[in-house]
Short mmCIF file of C-alpha atoms and ligand atoms in Angstrom, two decimals:
data_model
loop_
_atom_site.label_atom_id
_atom_site.label_comp_id
_atom_site.label_asym_id
_atom_site.label_seq_id
_atom_site.Cartn_x
_atom_site.Cartn_y
_atom_site.Cartn_z
CA MET G 251 -13.80 -25.59 -54.28
CA ILE G 252 -13.62 -23.07 -51.50
CA ARG G 253 -10.63 -23.88 -49.33
CA VAL G 254 -10.24 -22.88 -45.72
CA ASN G 255 -7.26 -21.24 -44.11
CA GLU G 256 -5.75 -24.40 -42.69
CA HIS G 257 -3.44 -22.44 -40.40
CA TYR G 258 -6.45 -22.11 -38.06
CA ALA G 259 -6.18 -25.83 -37.38
CA LYS G 260 -2.80 -25.24 -35.72
CA LEU G 261 -4.35 -23.07 -33.01
CA GLN G 262 -4.51 -24.64 -29.57
CA SER G 263 -8.13 -25.63 -29.12
CA SER G 264 -8.90 -24.29 -25.70
CA TYR G 265 -8.33 -20.59 -25.54
CA LEU G 266 -7.17 -19.77 -22.03
CA PHE G 267 -10.19 -17.80 -20.88
CA SER G 268 -12.73 -20.25 -22.26
CA GLU G 269 -11.03 -23.07 -20.34
CA ILE G 270 -11.19 -20.98 -17.16
CA ALA G 271 -14.86 -20.16 -17.81
CA LYS G 272 -15.58 -23.87 -18.32
CA ARG G 273 -14.00 -24.86 -15.02
CA VAL G 274 -15.71 -22.02 -13.12
CA LYS G 275 -19.10 -22.89 -14.63
CA ALA G 276 -18.73 -26.56 -13.72
CA TYR G 277 -17.76 -25.66 -10.15
CA GLN G 278 -20.64 -23.19 -9.78
CA ALA G 279 -23.13 -25.76 -11.12
CA GLU G 280 -22.04 -28.20 -8.40
CA HIS G 281 -21.98 -25.51 -5.69
CA PRO G 282 -24.73 -23.02 -6.51
CA ASP G 283 -24.62 -21.58 -2.96
CA LYS G 284 -20.95 -20.47 -3.15
CA ARG G 285 -20.06 -16.88 -4.07
CA ILE G 286 -17.21 -16.90 -6.57
CA LEU G 287 -14.80 -13.94 -6.66
CA ARG G 288 -13.25 -13.37 -10.06
CA LEU G 289 -9.70 -12.02 -10.08
CA GLY G 290 -8.95 -13.63 -13.42
CA ILE G 291 -9.83 -11.73 -16.58
CA GLY G 292 -8.42 -8.22 -16.87
CA ASP G 293 -11.64 -6.31 -17.39
CA VAL G 294 -12.31 -3.07 -15.55
CA THR G 295 -15.12 -2.79 -13.00
CA GLU G 296 -15.40 0.95 -12.24
CA PRO G 297 -17.67 3.25 -14.30
CA LEU G 298 -16.43 5.79 -16.84
CA PRO G 299 -14.90 9.00 -15.43
CA PRO G 300 -17.55 11.78 -15.15
CA ALA G 301 -15.63 14.01 -17.62
CA CYS G 302 -15.96 11.27 -20.27
CA VAL G 303 -19.63 10.71 -19.49
CA ALA G 304 -20.35 14.45 -19.84
CA ALA G 305 -18.49 14.56 -23.18
CA LEU G 306 -20.42 11.51 -24.42
CA HIS G 307 -23.76 13.09 -23.50
CA GLN G 308 -22.88 16.35 -25.19
CA ALA G 309 -21.70 14.59 -28.35
CA VAL G 310 -24.87 12.49 -28.50
CA ASP G 311 -26.90 15.70 -28.30
CA GLU G 312 -24.86 17.11 -31.20
CA MET G 313 -25.75 14.02 -33.22
CA ALA G 314 -29.45 14.70 -32.51
CA SER G 315 -29.45 18.06 -34.29
CA ARG G 316 -29.12 18.59 -38.07
CA SER G 317 -26.76 21.54 -37.64
CA SER G 318 -24.23 19.64 -35.53
CA PHE G 319 -24.82 16.09 -36.79
CA ARG G 320 -21.74 14.24 -38.08
CA GLY G 321 -21.61 11.33 -40.50
CA TYR G 322 -18.43 9.54 -41.53
CA GLY G 323 -15.43 11.10 -39.85
CA PRO G 324 -11.78 10.90 -40.87
CA GLU G 325 -10.74 7.23 -40.72
CA GLN G 326 -7.56 8.13 -38.83
CA GLY G 327 -9.53 9.94 -36.10
CA TYR G 328 -10.68 13.52 -35.60
CA ASP G 329 -7.95 16.16 -35.37
CA PHE G 330 -9.17 17.23 -31.92
CA LEU G 331 -8.29 13.79 -30.55
CA ARG G 332 -5.10 13.18 -32.54
CA GLU G 333 -3.80 16.59 -31.43
CA ALA G 334 -4.68 15.99 -27.77
CA ILE G 335 -2.93 12.60 -27.88
CA ALA G 336 0.24 13.91 -29.54
CA ARG G 337 0.51 16.85 -27.14
CA ASN G 338 -0.28 15.05 -23.87
CA ASP G 339 0.99 11.51 -24.31
CA PHE G 340 4.16 12.25 -26.29
CA GLN G 341 5.29 15.86 -26.71
CA ALA G 342 4.79 16.53 -22.97
CA ARG G 343 7.26 13.69 -22.32
CA GLY G 344 9.81 14.94 -24.82
CA ALA G 345 8.82 12.42 -27.52
CA GLU G 346 8.48 14.10 -30.92
CA ILE G 347 5.29 12.52 -32.21
CA THR G 348 2.94 14.52 -34.44
CA PRO G 349 -0.85 14.13 -34.86
CA GLN G 350 -0.31 12.74 -38.40
CA GLU G 351 1.51 9.80 -36.86
CA ILE G 352 -1.49 8.83 -34.70
CA PHE G 353 -4.22 6.48 -35.92
CA VAL G 354 -7.30 6.28 -33.71
CA SER G 355 -8.99 2.89 -33.63
CA ASP G 356 -11.48 0.75 -31.76
CA GLY G 357 -8.93 -1.34 -29.87
CA ALA G 358 -5.33 -2.27 -29.28
CA LYS G 359 -6.30 -5.93 -29.67
CA CYS G 360 -7.32 -5.41 -33.30
CA ASP G 361 -4.41 -3.05 -33.97
CA THR G 362 -1.74 -5.44 -32.67
CA ALA G 363 -3.29 -8.12 -34.87
CA ASN G 364 -4.02 -6.05 -37.99
CA ILE G 365 -0.60 -4.42 -38.19
CA GLN G 366 0.86 -7.70 -39.47
CA GLU G 367 -0.71 -7.04 -42.84
CA LEU G 368 2.12 -4.63 -43.54
CA PHE G 369 4.75 -7.36 -43.38
CA THR G 370 5.68 -10.34 -45.47
CA ASP G 371 4.73 -13.77 -44.16
CA LYS G 372 8.37 -14.81 -44.39
CA LEU G 373 9.94 -13.22 -41.39
CA THR G 374 11.53 -14.23 -38.13
CA LEU G 375 9.23 -13.35 -35.31
CA ALA G 376 10.31 -12.89 -31.68
CA ILE G 377 7.61 -13.38 -29.10
CA PRO G 378 8.07 -13.08 -25.33
CA ASP G 379 7.04 -16.02 -23.16
CA PRO G 380 4.77 -15.57 -21.23
CA VAL G 381 2.75 -13.33 -23.54
CA TYR G 382 -0.64 -11.74 -24.27
CA PRO G 383 -1.99 -14.61 -26.43
CA VAL G 384 -3.27 -12.35 -29.23
CA TYR G 385 0.23 -11.73 -30.65
CA VAL G 386 0.89 -15.44 -31.10
CA ASP G 387 -2.53 -16.62 -32.23
CA THR G 388 -2.94 -13.95 -34.89
CA ASN G 389 0.44 -14.85 -36.38
CA VAL G 390 -0.55 -18.52 -36.36
CA MET G 391 -3.72 -17.59 -38.26
CA ALA G 392 -1.62 -15.67 -40.77
CA GLY G 393 0.56 -18.71 -41.42
CA ARG G 394 3.77 -17.34 -39.90
CA THR G 395 4.38 -20.41 -37.74
CA GLY G 396 4.64 -24.14 -38.01
CA LYS G 397 2.73 -26.59 -35.83
CA CYS G 398 2.48 -26.34 -32.06
CA VAL G 399 4.72 -28.90 -30.40
CA LYS G 400 4.71 -29.19 -26.61
CA GLY G 401 3.17 -25.76 -26.22
CA ARG G 402 5.50 -23.92 -28.62
CA TYR G 403 4.96 -23.10 -32.28
CA LYS G 404 7.69 -24.12 -34.68
CA GLY G 405 9.35 -21.21 -36.41
CA LEU G 406 8.87 -18.64 -33.62
CA VAL G 407 11.76 -17.30 -31.58
CA TYR G 408 10.57 -17.33 -27.98
CA LEU G 409 12.00 -14.72 -25.63
CA ASP G 410 11.95 -16.20 -22.13
CA SER G 411 10.82 -13.82 -19.39
CA THR G 412 11.77 -15.38 -16.10
CA GLU G 413 12.70 -14.48 -12.56
CA SER G 414 16.38 -14.54 -13.58
CA ASN G 415 16.00 -11.69 -16.09
CA GLY G 416 13.40 -9.83 -14.02
CA PHE G 417 10.75 -10.78 -16.62
CA VAL G 418 12.34 -8.49 -19.22
CA PRO G 419 13.60 -10.74 -22.03
CA ASP G 420 17.23 -10.71 -23.09
CA LEU G 421 18.14 -9.81 -26.67
CA PRO G 422 17.84 -12.79 -29.03
CA GLU G 423 20.99 -14.68 -29.94
CA GLN G 424 19.91 -14.99 -33.57
CA PRO G 425 18.74 -12.13 -35.82
CA VAL G 426 14.97 -11.54 -35.78
CA ASP G 427 12.84 -9.20 -37.89
CA LEU G 428 9.74 -8.44 -35.86
CA ILE G 429 9.67 -8.18 -32.07
CA TYR G 430 6.66 -7.86 -29.80
CA LEU G 431 7.27 -6.11 -26.48
CA CYS G 432 4.69 -5.12 -23.87
CA PHE G 433 5.45 -2.90 -20.85
CA PRO G 434 4.00 -2.67 -18.25
CA ASN G 435 3.56 -6.31 -19.07
CA ASN G 436 0.50 -8.47 -19.32
CA PRO G 437 0.67 -11.02 -17.69
CA THR G 438 3.75 -10.49 -15.47
CA GLY G 439 3.20 -6.85 -14.47
CA ALA G 440 6.92 -6.26 -15.05
CA THR G 441 8.19 -2.92 -16.35
CA ALA G 442 11.21 -2.11 -18.52
CA THR G 443 13.74 0.56 -17.63
CA ARG G 444 14.98 3.19 -20.04
CA GLU G 445 18.28 1.28 -20.43
CA GLN G 446 16.49 -2.00 -21.20
CA LEU G 447 14.32 -0.38 -23.86
CA ALA G 448 17.37 1.42 -25.25
CA ALA G 449 19.08 -1.97 -25.72
CA TRP G 450 16.09 -3.21 -27.72
CA VAL G 451 16.04 -0.07 -29.84
CA ARG G 452 19.76 -0.47 -30.52
CA TYR G 453 19.20 -4.11 -31.48
CA ALA G 454 16.36 -3.17 -33.85
CA ARG G 455 18.47 -0.45 -35.49
CA GLU G 456 21.46 -2.76 -35.94
CA ASN G 457 19.33 -5.59 -37.39
CA ARG G 458 16.87 -3.47 -39.40
CA ALA G 459 14.17 -5.08 -37.24
CA LEU G 460 10.90 -3.56 -36.06
CA ILE G 461 9.54 -3.41 -32.50
CA LEU G 462 5.80 -3.59 -31.91
CA PHE G 463 5.52 -1.92 -28.50
CA ASP G 464 2.26 -2.47 -26.61
CA ALA G 465 1.83 0.19 -23.91
CA ALA G 466 -1.81 -0.55 -23.08
CA TYR G 467 -1.01 -0.32 -19.33
CA GLU G 468 1.12 2.83 -19.47
CA ALA G 469 -1.32 4.76 -17.22
CA PHE G 470 -0.38 2.56 -14.26
CA ILE G 471 3.26 3.66 -14.22
CA ARG G 472 4.05 5.58 -11.04
CA ASP G 473 7.83 5.29 -10.87
CA PRO G 474 9.08 8.58 -12.41
CA ALA G 475 12.22 6.87 -13.74
CA LEU G 476 10.26 4.50 -16.02
CA PRO G 477 9.56 5.45 -19.64
CA HIS G 478 5.88 5.61 -20.61
CA SER G 479 6.52 5.42 -24.33
CA ILE G 480 9.21 3.76 -26.41
CA TYR G 481 9.60 7.10 -28.21
CA GLU G 482 11.19 8.50 -25.06
CA ILE G 483 14.19 6.44 -26.19
CA GLU G 484 16.46 8.08 -28.75
CA GLY G 485 16.27 6.48 -32.18
CA ALA G 486 13.03 4.56 -31.46
CA ARG G 487 11.06 6.61 -33.99
CA ASP G 488 12.79 4.75 -36.82
CA VAL G 489 12.24 1.22 -35.54
CA ALA G 490 9.07 1.06 -33.42
CA ILE G 491 5.30 1.16 -33.66
CA GLU G 492 3.45 1.81 -30.40
CA PHE G 493 -0.03 0.69 -29.36
CA ARG G 494 -2.07 2.48 -26.72
CA SER G 495 -5.60 2.04 -25.45
CA PHE G 496 -8.17 3.95 -23.40
CA SER G 497 -9.49 0.58 -22.14
CA LYS G 498 -7.54 0.39 -18.92
CA THR G 499 -6.58 4.07 -18.70
CA ALA G 500 -10.16 5.31 -18.55
CA GLY G 501 -12.42 2.27 -18.28
CA PHE G 502 -13.16 2.10 -22.03
CA THR G 503 -13.18 -1.71 -22.39
CA GLY G 504 -16.85 -1.56 -23.37
CA THR G 505 -16.70 1.90 -24.96
CA ARG G 506 -13.81 1.03 -27.34
CA CYS G 507 -11.13 3.52 -28.26
CA ALA G 508 -7.41 3.06 -28.76
CA TYR G 509 -4.67 4.31 -31.05
CA THR G 510 -1.54 3.23 -32.87
CA VAL G 511 1.50 5.42 -33.46
CA VAL G 512 3.35 4.90 -36.75
CA PRO G 513 6.09 7.54 -37.04
CA THR G 514 6.83 8.80 -40.53
CA SER G 515 10.44 7.66 -40.16
CA THR G 516 9.59 4.03 -39.31
CA MET G 517 10.74 1.74 -42.12
CA ALA G 518 10.41 -1.82 -43.32
CA TYR G 519 12.35 -3.16 -46.32
CA THR G 520 11.70 -4.72 -49.70
CA LYS G 521 13.36 -8.00 -50.69
CA LYS G 522 16.12 -5.94 -52.28
CA GLY G 523 16.65 -4.04 -49.04
CA GLU G 524 15.05 -0.77 -50.09
CA PRO G 525 13.36 1.10 -47.23
CA VAL G 526 9.60 1.66 -47.35
CA ALA G 527 7.87 4.05 -44.92
CA LEU G 528 5.20 2.30 -42.87
CA ASN G 529 3.14 5.41 -42.04
CA PRO G 530 1.63 5.78 -45.54
CA MET G 531 1.09 2.02 -45.73
CA TRP G 532 -0.82 1.95 -42.44
CA ASN G 533 -2.72 5.05 -43.53
CA ARG G 534 -3.73 3.20 -46.69
CA ARG G 535 -4.75 0.10 -44.78
CA HIS G 536 -6.69 2.10 -42.20
CA THR G 537 -8.56 4.19 -44.76
CA THR G 538 -9.37 1.16 -46.91
CA LYS G 539 -10.49 -1.22 -44.18
CA PHE G 540 -11.68 0.94 -41.27
CA ASN G 541 -14.29 3.66 -41.07
CA GLY G 542 -13.37 5.42 -37.87
CA VAL G 543 -14.41 5.38 -34.23
CA ALA G 544 -17.82 6.79 -33.27
CA TYR G 545 -17.77 10.58 -32.85
CA PRO G 546 -19.18 10.53 -29.27
CA VAL G 547 -16.54 7.97 -28.26
CA GLN G 548 -13.75 10.15 -29.67
CA ARG G 549 -15.13 13.12 -27.71
CA ALA G 550 -15.15 10.95 -24.57
CA ALA G 551 -11.52 9.99 -25.24
CA GLU G 552 -10.61 13.66 -25.77
CA ALA G 553 -12.12 14.41 -22.32
CA VAL G 554 -9.47 12.13 -20.76
CA TYR G 555 -6.98 14.95 -21.50
CA SER G 556 -9.01 17.75 -19.84
CA ALA G 557 -7.91 18.85 -16.35
CA GLU G 558 -10.85 16.99 -14.77
CA GLY G 559 -10.31 13.97 -17.01
CA GLN G 560 -6.65 13.75 -15.99
CA ALA G 561 -7.53 13.93 -12.28
CA GLN G 562 -10.33 11.39 -12.64
CA THR G 563 -8.36 8.85 -14.67
CA ARG G 564 -5.48 9.18 -12.21
CA ALA G 565 -7.92 8.46 -9.35
CA LEU G 566 -9.27 5.48 -11.29
CA THR G 567 -5.85 3.91 -11.88
CA ASP G 568 -4.84 4.77 -8.28
CA PHE G 569 -7.88 2.85 -7.10
CA TYR G 570 -6.86 -0.30 -8.99
CA LEU G 571 -3.27 0.12 -7.83
CA GLY G 572 -4.66 0.23 -4.28
CA ASN G 573 -6.23 -3.18 -4.95
CA ALA G 574 -2.91 -4.38 -6.36
CA ALA G 575 -1.10 -3.27 -3.19
CA ARG G 576 -3.52 -5.35 -1.07
CA ILE G 577 -2.97 -8.41 -3.27
CA ARG G 578 0.80 -7.96 -3.11
CA ALA G 579 0.69 -7.59 0.67
CA ALA G 580 -1.39 -10.75 1.16
CA PHE G 581 0.84 -12.97 -1.00
CA THR G 582 4.05 -11.51 0.39
CA GLU G 583 2.81 -12.16 3.92
CA LEU G 584 2.00 -15.75 2.91
CA GLY G 585 5.62 -16.17 1.79
CA TYR G 586 5.20 -16.15 -2.01
CA SER G 587 7.58 -14.34 -4.32
CA LEU G 588 5.88 -12.12 -6.86
CA THR G 589 6.32 -9.34 -9.37
CA GLY G 590 4.07 -6.59 -10.73
CA GLY G 591 1.29 -4.66 -9.05
CA GLU G 592 3.34 -1.52 -8.43
CA ASN G 593 3.30 0.07 -11.88
CA SER G 594 0.78 -2.36 -13.29
CA PRO G 595 -2.63 -3.83 -12.47
CA TYR G 596 -1.35 -7.43 -12.67
CA ILE G 597 0.43 -9.43 -10.00
CA TRP G 598 2.42 -12.46 -11.10
CA VAL G 599 2.84 -14.93 -8.26
CA ASN G 600 5.33 -17.79 -8.18
CA VAL G 601 3.23 -20.64 -6.78
CA GLY G 602 6.01 -23.22 -7.06
CA LYS G 603 3.83 -25.88 -8.66
CA ASP G 604 1.56 -26.60 -11.63
CA SER G 605 -0.44 -23.43 -12.44
CA TRP G 606 -3.69 -25.23 -13.26
CA LYS G 607 -3.53 -27.31 -10.05
CA PHE G 608 -3.06 -24.14 -8.02
CA PHE G 609 -5.88 -22.48 -9.97
CA ASP G 610 -8.18 -25.43 -9.13
CA LYS G 611 -7.18 -25.30 -5.47
CA LEU G 612 -8.04 -21.60 -5.18
CA LEU G 613 -11.30 -22.12 -7.05
CA LYS G 614 -12.43 -25.10 -5.00
CA ARG G 615 -11.19 -24.09 -1.57
CA ALA G 616 -11.49 -20.30 -1.65
CA GLN G 617 -13.87 -19.75 -4.57
CA VAL G 618 -11.36 -17.28 -6.00
CA VAL G 619 -10.69 -17.27 -9.74
CA THR G 620 -7.17 -16.44 -10.93
CA THR G 621 -5.45 -17.00 -14.28
CA PRO G 622 -3.02 -19.92 -14.56
CA GLY G 623 0.31 -18.63 -15.83
CA ALA G 624 0.79 -21.70 -18.03
CA GLY G 625 -1.97 -20.33 -20.28
CA PHE G 626 0.37 -17.48 -21.31
CA GLY G 627 3.26 -19.70 -22.37
CA ARG G 628 5.71 -22.30 -21.17
CA CYS G 629 7.56 -19.86 -18.91
CA GLY G 630 4.26 -19.11 -17.15
CA GLN G 631 4.15 -22.63 -15.72
CA GLY G 632 4.36 -22.40 -11.93
CA TYR G 633 2.80 -18.92 -11.81
CA ILE G 634 -0.65 -17.40 -11.53
CA ARG G 635 -1.75 -13.96 -12.66
CA ILE G 636 -4.00 -11.98 -10.37
CA SER G 637 -5.86 -9.00 -11.73
CA ALA G 638 -6.45 -5.89 -9.60
CA PHE G 639 -9.51 -4.91 -11.66
CA ASN G 640 -12.26 -5.43 -9.12
CA SER G 641 -14.16 -3.71 -6.32
CA ARG G 642 -12.23 -3.06 -3.10
CA GLU G 643 -14.73 -5.21 -1.23
CA ASN G 644 -14.16 -8.22 -3.51
CA VAL G 645 -10.37 -7.89 -3.36
CA GLU G 646 -10.42 -7.68 0.42
CA GLU G 647 -12.72 -10.65 0.75
CA ALA G 648 -10.65 -12.67 -1.72
CA MET G 649 -7.47 -11.94 0.25
CA THR G 650 -9.17 -12.93 3.54
CA ARG G 651 -10.19 -16.25 1.98
CA LEU G 652 -6.72 -16.84 0.51
CA ARG G 653 -5.04 -16.10 3.84
CA LYS G 654 -7.12 -18.91 5.39
CA VAL G 655 -6.56 -21.43 2.60
CA LEU G 656 -2.87 -20.81 1.94
CA LYS G 657 -1.49 -20.18 5.44
C1 PLP N 902 -1.34 -6.23 -23.52
C2 PLP N 902 -2.69 -5.88 -24.03
N1 PLP N 902 -2.81 -5.25 -25.20
C3 PLP N 902 -4.01 -4.94 -25.70
C4 PLP N 902 -5.17 -5.25 -25.03
C5 PLP N 902 -6.49 -4.96 -25.65
O1 PLP N 902 -6.84 -3.64 -25.54
P1 PLP N 902 -8.17 -3.09 -26.22
O2 PLP N 902 -9.25 -3.17 -25.19
O3 PLP N 902 -7.82 -1.68 -26.58
O4 PLP N 902 -8.48 -3.91 -27.41
C6 PLP N 902 -5.10 -5.90 -23.80
C7 PLP N 902 -6.33 -6.25 -23.09
O5 PLP N 902 -6.41 -6.96 -22.15
C8 PLP N 902 -3.83 -6.23 -23.30
O6 PLP N 902 -3.70 -6.87 -22.14
#
């Protein structure tokens, strides 16, 4: 008898974005004449930077000729890309990361999920609340939690991110083994200072824990005092894995390229407490289960690091931050307290009442779609997330409508 993975049955049935889509579809069916503005899902709207497009074209032409055609590439990524990443994203910031510690992939979503394979299923897992739902759901699927009771899975240690701690969770009171952190944060848009990250690194070192640091929104950081990588913190190399993505940095959500950094000094432990290096384990997993990112896509990612690519991706993220500034201004003027939107494309607004009710109000009265904070965890109740990924015209129109409805 073939048995199913019954842990799937613990998953909450309505995934946040499908519930939103259902409500929007029902509203649109009843009001086909209304133009709905979507400030919900965090997908980019602007086209690829010209430097990436040129690199893609050139690489496709190479694939069209026998002399320059390429078949399977190295599973970990081509050296040209791994070297550009190590030099620009880490060494230039004083973080000693080498190309051999970089694993190119097709997405930070899959990487943050797949990395769990390296760990035992018996561990204490710390998850921020609110959180990018992928971290929780993939651990539920892997059987690392009990049932969901009143919106929280048994067996997880939830790290509350609230107004009182500036949406940067405090260290857990009990020892934990694996910690997910994401800065700049999705959904709150909050950022962590050097001192805050240093406290987490210290905690991980003292407890022989591991931090999974998701820096998918690093390119939106403008405050020069904020760290872009956890490896800017002394000692982090031994206790942290970092995830990055070209999705939001360079508009690659549909092109697909990301990478994971597993330093050679990062350890996990056997039952007896013997250290085991994670870099060779991830290398083994990657080479066994993954066959590399398309050559033209890796060339397009490499182009992000050219002089033109740097200027163009900066302009791209500046554009979305300009949208974020308009959203912040509108809600601040309307008297709401909020966070995010300054070093992040997300704005987290305290709406002072049930998130889904507020979501419905904005949908029905302003035809503006947001994301109810409650969908990201219990601490998200009373908040909505607004995404700055949109055209300027749509953002401005949405803010004009909201000013009328909420004043
Ligand atoms: C925090 C976070 N990590 C990872 C991802 C996924 O990135 P990718 O497109 O590289 O899979 C997202 C996408 O929204 C995200 O918000």
